[in-house]
JSON list of C-alpha atoms in Angstrom, two decimals:
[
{"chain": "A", "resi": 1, "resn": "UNK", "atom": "CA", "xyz": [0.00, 0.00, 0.00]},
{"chain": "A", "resi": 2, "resn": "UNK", "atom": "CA", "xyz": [2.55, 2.56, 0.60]},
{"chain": "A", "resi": 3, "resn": "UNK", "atom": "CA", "xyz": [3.90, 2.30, -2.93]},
{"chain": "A", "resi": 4, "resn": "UNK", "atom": "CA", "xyz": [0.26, 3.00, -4.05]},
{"chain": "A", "resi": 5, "resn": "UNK", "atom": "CA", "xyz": [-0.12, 6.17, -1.53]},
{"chain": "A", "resi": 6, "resn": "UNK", "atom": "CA", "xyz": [3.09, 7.60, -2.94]},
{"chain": "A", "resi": 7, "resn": "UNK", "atom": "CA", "xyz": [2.65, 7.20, -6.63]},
{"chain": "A", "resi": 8, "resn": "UNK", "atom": "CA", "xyz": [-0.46, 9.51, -5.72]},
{"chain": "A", "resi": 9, "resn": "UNK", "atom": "CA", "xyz": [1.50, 11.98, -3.82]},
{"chain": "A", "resi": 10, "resn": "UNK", "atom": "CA", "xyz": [4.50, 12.45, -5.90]},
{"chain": "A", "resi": 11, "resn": "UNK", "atom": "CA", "xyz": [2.51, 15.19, -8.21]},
{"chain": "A", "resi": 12, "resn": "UNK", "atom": "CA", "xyz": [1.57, 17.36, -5.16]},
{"chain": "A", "resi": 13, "resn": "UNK", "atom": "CA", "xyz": [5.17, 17.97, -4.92]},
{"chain": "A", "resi": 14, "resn": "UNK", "atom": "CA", "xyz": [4.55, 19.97, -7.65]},
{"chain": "A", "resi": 15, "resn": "UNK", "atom": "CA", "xyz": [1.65, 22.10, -6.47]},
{"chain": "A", "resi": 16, "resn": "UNK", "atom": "CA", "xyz": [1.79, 26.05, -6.38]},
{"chain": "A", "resi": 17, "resn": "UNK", "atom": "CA", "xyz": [0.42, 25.68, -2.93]},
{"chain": "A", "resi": 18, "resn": "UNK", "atom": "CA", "xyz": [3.16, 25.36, -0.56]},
{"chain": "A", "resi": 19, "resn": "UNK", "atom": "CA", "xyz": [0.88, 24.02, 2.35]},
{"chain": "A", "resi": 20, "resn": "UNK", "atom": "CA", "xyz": [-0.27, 21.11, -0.08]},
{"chain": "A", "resi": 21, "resn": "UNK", "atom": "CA", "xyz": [4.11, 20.47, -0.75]},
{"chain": "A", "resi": 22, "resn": "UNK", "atom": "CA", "xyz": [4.54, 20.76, 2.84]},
{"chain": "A", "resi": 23, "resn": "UNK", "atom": "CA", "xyz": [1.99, 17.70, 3.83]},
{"chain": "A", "resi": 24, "resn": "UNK", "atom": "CA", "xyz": [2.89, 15.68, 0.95]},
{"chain": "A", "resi": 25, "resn": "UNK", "atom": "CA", "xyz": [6.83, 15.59, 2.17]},
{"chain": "A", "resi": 26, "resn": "UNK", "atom": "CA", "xyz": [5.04, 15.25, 5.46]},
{"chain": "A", "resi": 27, "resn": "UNK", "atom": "CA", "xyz": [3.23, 12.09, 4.22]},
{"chain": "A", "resi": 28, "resn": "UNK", "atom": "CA", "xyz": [6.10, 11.05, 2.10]},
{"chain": "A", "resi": 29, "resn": "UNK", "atom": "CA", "xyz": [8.43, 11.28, 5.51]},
{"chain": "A", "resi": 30, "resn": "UNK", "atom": "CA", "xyz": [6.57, 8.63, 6.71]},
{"chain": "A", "resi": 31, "resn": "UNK", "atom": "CA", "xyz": [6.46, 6.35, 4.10]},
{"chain": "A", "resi": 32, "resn": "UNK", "atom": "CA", "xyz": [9.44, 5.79, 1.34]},
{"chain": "A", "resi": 33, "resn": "UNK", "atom": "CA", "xyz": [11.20, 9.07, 1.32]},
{"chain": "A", "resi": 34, "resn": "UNK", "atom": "CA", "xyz": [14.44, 7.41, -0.15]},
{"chain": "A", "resi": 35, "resn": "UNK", "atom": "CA", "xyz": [12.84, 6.23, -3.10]},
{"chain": "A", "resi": 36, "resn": "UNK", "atom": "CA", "xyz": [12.07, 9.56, -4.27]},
{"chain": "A", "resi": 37, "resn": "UNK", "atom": "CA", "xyz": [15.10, 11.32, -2.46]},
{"chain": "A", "resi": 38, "resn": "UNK", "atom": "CA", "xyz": [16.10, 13.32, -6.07]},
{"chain": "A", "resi": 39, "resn": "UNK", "atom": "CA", "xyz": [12.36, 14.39, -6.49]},
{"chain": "A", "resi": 40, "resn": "UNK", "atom": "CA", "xyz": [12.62, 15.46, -2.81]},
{"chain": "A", "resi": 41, "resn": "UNK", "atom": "CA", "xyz": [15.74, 17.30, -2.83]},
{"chain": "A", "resi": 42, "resn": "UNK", "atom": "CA", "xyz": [14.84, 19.18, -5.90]},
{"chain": "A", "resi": 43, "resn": "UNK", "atom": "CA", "xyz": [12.48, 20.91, -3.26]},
{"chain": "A", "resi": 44, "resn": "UNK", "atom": "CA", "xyz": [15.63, 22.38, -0.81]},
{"chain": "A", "resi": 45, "resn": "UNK", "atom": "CA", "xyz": [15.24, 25.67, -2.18]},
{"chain": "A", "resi": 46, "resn": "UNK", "atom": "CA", "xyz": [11.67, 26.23, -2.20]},
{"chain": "A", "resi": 47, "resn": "UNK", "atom": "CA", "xyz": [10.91, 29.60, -1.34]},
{"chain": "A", "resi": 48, "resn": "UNK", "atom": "CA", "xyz": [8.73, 28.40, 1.54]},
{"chain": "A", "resi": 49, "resn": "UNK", "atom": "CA", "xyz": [10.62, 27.78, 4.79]},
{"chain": "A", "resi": 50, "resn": "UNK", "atom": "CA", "xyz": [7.93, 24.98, 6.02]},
{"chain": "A", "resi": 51, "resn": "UNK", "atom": "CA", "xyz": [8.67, 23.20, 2.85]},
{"chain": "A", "resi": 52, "resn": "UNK", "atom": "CA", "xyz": [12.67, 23.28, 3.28]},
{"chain": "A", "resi": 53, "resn": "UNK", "atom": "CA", "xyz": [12.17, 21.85, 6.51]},
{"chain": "A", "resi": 54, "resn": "UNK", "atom": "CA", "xyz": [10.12, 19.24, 5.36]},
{"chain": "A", "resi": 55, "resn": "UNK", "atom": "CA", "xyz": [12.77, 18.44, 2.80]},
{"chain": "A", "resi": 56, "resn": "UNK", "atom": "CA", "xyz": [15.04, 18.11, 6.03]},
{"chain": "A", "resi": 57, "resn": "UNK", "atom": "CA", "xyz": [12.84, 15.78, 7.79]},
{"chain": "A", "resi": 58, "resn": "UNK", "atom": "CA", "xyz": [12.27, 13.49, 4.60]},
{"chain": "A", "resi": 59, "resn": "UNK", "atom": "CA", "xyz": [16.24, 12.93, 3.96]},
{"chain": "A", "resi": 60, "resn": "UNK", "atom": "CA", "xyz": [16.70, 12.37, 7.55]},
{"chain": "A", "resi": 61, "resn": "UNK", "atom": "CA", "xyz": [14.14, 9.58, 7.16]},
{"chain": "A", "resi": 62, "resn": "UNK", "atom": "CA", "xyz": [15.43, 8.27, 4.29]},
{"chain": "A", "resi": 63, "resn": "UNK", "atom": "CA", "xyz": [18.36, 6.73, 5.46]},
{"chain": "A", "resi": 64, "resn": "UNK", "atom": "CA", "xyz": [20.23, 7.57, 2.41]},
{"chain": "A", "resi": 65, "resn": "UNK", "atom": "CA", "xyz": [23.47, 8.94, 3.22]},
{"chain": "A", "resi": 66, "resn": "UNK", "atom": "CA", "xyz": [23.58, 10.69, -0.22]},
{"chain": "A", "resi": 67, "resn": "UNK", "atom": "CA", "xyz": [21.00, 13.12, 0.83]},
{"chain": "A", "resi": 68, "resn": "UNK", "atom": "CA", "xyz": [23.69, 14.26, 3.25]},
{"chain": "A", "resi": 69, "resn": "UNK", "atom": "CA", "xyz": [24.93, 16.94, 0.84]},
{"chain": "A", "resi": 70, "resn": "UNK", "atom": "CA", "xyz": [21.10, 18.48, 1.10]},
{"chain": "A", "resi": 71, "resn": "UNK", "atom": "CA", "xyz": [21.04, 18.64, 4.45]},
{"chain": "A", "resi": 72, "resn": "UNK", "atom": "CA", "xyz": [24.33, 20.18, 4.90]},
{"chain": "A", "resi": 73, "resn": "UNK", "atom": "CA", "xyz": [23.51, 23.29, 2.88]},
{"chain": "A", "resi": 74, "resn": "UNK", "atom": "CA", "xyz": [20.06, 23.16, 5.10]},
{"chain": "A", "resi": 75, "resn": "UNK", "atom": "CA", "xyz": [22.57, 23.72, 8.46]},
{"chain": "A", "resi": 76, "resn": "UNK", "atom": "CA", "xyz": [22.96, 27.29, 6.87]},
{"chain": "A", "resi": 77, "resn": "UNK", "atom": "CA", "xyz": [19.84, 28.54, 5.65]},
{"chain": "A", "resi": 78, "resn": "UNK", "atom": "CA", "xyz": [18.79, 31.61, 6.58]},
{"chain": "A", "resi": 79, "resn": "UNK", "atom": "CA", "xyz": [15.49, 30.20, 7.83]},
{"chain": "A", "resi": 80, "resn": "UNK", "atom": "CA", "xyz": [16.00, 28.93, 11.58]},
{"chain": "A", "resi": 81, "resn": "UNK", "atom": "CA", "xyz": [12.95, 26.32, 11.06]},
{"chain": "A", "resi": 82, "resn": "UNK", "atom": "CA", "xyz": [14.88, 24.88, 8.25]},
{"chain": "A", "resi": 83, "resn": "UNK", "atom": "CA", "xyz": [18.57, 24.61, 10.09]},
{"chain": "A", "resi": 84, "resn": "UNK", "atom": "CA", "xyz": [17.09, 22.68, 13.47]},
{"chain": "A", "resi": 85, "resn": "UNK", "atom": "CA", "xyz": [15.15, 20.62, 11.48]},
{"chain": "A", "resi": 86, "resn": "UNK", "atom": "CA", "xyz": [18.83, 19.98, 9.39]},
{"chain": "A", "resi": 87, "resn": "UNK", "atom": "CA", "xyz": [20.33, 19.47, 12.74]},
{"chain": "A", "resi": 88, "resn": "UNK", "atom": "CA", "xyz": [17.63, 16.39, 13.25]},
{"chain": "A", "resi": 89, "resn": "UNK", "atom": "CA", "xyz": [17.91, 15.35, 10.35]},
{"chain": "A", "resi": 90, "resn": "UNK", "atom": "CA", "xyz": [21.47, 15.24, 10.10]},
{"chain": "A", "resi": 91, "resn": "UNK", "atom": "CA", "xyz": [21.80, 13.18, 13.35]},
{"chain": "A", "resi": 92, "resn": "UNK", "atom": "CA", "xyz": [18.46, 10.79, 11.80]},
{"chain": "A", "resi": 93, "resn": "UNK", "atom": "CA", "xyz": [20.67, 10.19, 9.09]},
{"chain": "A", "resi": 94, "resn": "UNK", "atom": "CA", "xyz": [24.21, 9.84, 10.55]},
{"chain": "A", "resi": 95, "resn": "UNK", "atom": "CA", "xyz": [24.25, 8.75, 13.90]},
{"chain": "A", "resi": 96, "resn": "UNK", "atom": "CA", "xyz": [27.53, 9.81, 16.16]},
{"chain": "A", "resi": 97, "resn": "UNK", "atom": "CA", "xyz": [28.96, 11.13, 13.08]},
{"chain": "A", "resi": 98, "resn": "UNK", "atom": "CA", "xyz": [26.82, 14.14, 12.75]},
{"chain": "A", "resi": 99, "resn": "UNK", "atom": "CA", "xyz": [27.98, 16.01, 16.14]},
{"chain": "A", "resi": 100, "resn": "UNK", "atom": "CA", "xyz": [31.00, 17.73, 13.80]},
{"chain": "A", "resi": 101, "resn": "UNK", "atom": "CA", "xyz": [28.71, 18.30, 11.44]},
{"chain": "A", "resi": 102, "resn": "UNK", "atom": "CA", "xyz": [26.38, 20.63, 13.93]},
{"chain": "A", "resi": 103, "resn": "UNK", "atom": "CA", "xyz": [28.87, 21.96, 16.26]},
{"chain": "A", "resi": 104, "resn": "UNK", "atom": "CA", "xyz": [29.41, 25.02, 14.56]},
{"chain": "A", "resi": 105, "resn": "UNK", "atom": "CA", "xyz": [25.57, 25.66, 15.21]},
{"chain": "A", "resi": 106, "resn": "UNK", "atom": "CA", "xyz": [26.03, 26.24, 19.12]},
{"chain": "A", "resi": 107, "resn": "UNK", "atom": "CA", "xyz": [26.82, 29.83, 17.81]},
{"chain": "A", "resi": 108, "resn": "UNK", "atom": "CA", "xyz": [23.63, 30.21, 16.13]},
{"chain": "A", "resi": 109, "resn": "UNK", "atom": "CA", "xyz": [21.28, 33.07, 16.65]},
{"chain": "A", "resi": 110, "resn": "UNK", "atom": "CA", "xyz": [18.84, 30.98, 17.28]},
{"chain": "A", "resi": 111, "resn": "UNK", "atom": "CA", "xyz": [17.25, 29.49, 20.30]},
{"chain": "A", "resi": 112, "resn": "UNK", "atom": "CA", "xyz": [15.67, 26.62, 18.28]},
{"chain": "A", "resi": 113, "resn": "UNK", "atom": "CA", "xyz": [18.58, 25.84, 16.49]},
{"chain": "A", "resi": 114, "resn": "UNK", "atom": "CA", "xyz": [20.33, 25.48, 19.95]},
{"chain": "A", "resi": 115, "resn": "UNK", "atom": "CA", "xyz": [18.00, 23.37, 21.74]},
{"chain": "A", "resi": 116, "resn": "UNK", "atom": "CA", "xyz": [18.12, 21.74, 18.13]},
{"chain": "A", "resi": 117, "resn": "UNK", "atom": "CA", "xyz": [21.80, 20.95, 18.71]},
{"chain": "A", "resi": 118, "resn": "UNK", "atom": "CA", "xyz": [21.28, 20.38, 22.44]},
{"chain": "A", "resi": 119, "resn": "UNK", "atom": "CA", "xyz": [18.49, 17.64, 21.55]},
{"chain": "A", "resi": 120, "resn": "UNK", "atom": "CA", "xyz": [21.20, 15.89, 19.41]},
{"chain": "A", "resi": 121, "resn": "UNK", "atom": "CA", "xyz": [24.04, 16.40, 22.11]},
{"chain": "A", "resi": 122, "resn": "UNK", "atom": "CA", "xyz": [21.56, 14.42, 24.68]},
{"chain": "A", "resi": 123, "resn": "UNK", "atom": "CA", "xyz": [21.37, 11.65, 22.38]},
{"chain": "A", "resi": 124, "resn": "UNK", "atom": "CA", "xyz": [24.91, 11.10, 21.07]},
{"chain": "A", "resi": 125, "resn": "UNK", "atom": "CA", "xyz": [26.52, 12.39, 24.02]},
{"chain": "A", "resi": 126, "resn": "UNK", "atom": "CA", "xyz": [29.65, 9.70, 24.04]},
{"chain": "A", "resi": 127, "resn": "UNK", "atom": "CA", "xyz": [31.10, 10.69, 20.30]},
{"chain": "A", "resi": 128, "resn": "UNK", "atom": "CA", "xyz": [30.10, 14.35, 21.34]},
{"chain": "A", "resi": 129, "resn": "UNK", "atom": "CA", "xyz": [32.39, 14.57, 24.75]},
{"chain": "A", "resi": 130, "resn": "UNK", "atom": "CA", "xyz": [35.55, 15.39, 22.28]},
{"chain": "A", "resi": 131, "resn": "UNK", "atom": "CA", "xyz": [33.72, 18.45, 20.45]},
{"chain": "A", "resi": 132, "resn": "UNK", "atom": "CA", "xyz": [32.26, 19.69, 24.60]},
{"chain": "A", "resi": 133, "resn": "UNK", "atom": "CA", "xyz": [35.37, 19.68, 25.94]},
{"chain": "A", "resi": 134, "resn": "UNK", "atom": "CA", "xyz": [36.93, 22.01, 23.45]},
{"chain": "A", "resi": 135, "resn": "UNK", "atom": "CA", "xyz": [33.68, 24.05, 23.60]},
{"chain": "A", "resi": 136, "resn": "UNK", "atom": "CA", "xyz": [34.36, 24.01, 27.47]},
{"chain": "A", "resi": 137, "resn": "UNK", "atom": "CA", "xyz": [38.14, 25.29, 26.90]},
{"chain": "A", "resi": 138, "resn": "UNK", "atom": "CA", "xyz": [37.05, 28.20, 24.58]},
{"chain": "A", "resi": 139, "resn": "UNK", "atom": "CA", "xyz": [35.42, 31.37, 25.28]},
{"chain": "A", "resi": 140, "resn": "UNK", "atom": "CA", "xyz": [31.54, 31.27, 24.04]},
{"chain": "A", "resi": 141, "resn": "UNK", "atom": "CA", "xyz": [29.78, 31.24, 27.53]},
{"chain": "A", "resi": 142, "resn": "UNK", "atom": "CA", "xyz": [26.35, 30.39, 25.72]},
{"chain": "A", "resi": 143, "resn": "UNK", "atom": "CA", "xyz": [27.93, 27.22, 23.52]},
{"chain": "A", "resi": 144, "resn": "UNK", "atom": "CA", "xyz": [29.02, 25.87, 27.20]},
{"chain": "A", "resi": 145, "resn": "UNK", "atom": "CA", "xyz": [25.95, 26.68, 28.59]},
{"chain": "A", "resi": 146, "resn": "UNK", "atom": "CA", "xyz": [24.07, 24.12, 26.35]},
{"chain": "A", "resi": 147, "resn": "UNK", "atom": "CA", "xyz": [27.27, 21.46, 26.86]},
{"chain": "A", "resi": 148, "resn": "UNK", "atom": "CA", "xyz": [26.49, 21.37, 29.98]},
{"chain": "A", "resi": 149, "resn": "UNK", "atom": "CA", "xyz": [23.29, 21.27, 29.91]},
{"chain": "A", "resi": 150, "resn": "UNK", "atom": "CA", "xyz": [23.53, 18.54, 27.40]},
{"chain": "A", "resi": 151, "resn": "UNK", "atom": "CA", "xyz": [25.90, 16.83, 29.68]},
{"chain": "A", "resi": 152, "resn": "UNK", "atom": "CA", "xyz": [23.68, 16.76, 32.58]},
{"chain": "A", "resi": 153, "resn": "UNK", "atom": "CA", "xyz": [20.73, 15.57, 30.53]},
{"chain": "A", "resi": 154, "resn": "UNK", "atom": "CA", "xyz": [22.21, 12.56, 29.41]},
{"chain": "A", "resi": 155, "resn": "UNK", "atom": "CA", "xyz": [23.05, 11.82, 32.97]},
{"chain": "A", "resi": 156, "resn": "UNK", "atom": "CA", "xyz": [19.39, 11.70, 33.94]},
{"chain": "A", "resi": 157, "resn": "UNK", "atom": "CA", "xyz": [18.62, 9.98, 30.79]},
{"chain": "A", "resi": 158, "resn": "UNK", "atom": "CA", "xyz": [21.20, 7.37, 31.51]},
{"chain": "A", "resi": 159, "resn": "UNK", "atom": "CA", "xyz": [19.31, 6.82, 35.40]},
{"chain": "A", "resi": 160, "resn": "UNK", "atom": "CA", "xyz": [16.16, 6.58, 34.31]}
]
């Protein structure tokens, strides 16, 4: 059935609306996104943020490591919807080996992007403990903020 439901969505990527693109990449997230990653990624510069970030979602559900090179220009969009939802994505798709990918994002502007990055931090906290403590030796007080926060985080995750 899925294959059915996305042969029937795949044309709504298409649609001026940008509400109807957002909820098909929604529905698409959900079902096969890497089948149709190149239809998908075609969408990454959409001029509507809510799409972008569905984009993000979609290749970090994909499990196709070649929509990587999407999601990295995503980390710097100018939209801040569209780089946390890279940030998930990124660590969807990669696993440890997205926390050098993000780090540069603890000086972001934004305080979704960081508790974006923080979120991720939690989760892969062992490969991340290299990249903290050379956040804790420089001089961004905000960047160690969330480190430790991150740190402590996993600690309570870890006791539950």
């Amino acid at each position: 059935p899925p294959d059915i439901v996305s042969i029937h969505i795949m044309p709504l990527l298409q649609n001026k609306n940008p509400e109807v693109r957002f909820w098909a990449l929604k529905l698409l997230s959900r079902l096969d996104p890497g089948k149709y990653l190149s239809e998908i990624s075609k969408l990454a510069k959409d001029p509507s943020d809510e799409v972008r970030s569905a984009v993000c979602e979609c290749i970090g559900n994909s499990g196709m490591k070649t929509g990587f090179e999407k999601l990295s220009e995503s980390l710097k969009d100018k939209s801040w919807l569209v780089r946390s939802s890279a940030v998930k994505a990124v660590s969807e798709l990669l696993g440890d080996d997205c926390i050098p990918k993000i780090m540069d994002l603890l000086g972001d502007n934004s305080l979704s992007v960081l508790a974006a990055v923080k979120e991720v931090l939690v989760v892969h906290i062992d490969a991340a403990m290299p990249y903290i403590e050379k956040i804790y030796a420089g001089n961004d007080r905000m960047a160690k903020m969330i480190c430790v926060e991150a740190v402590e985080e996993s600690k309570r995750d870890k006791v539950k």
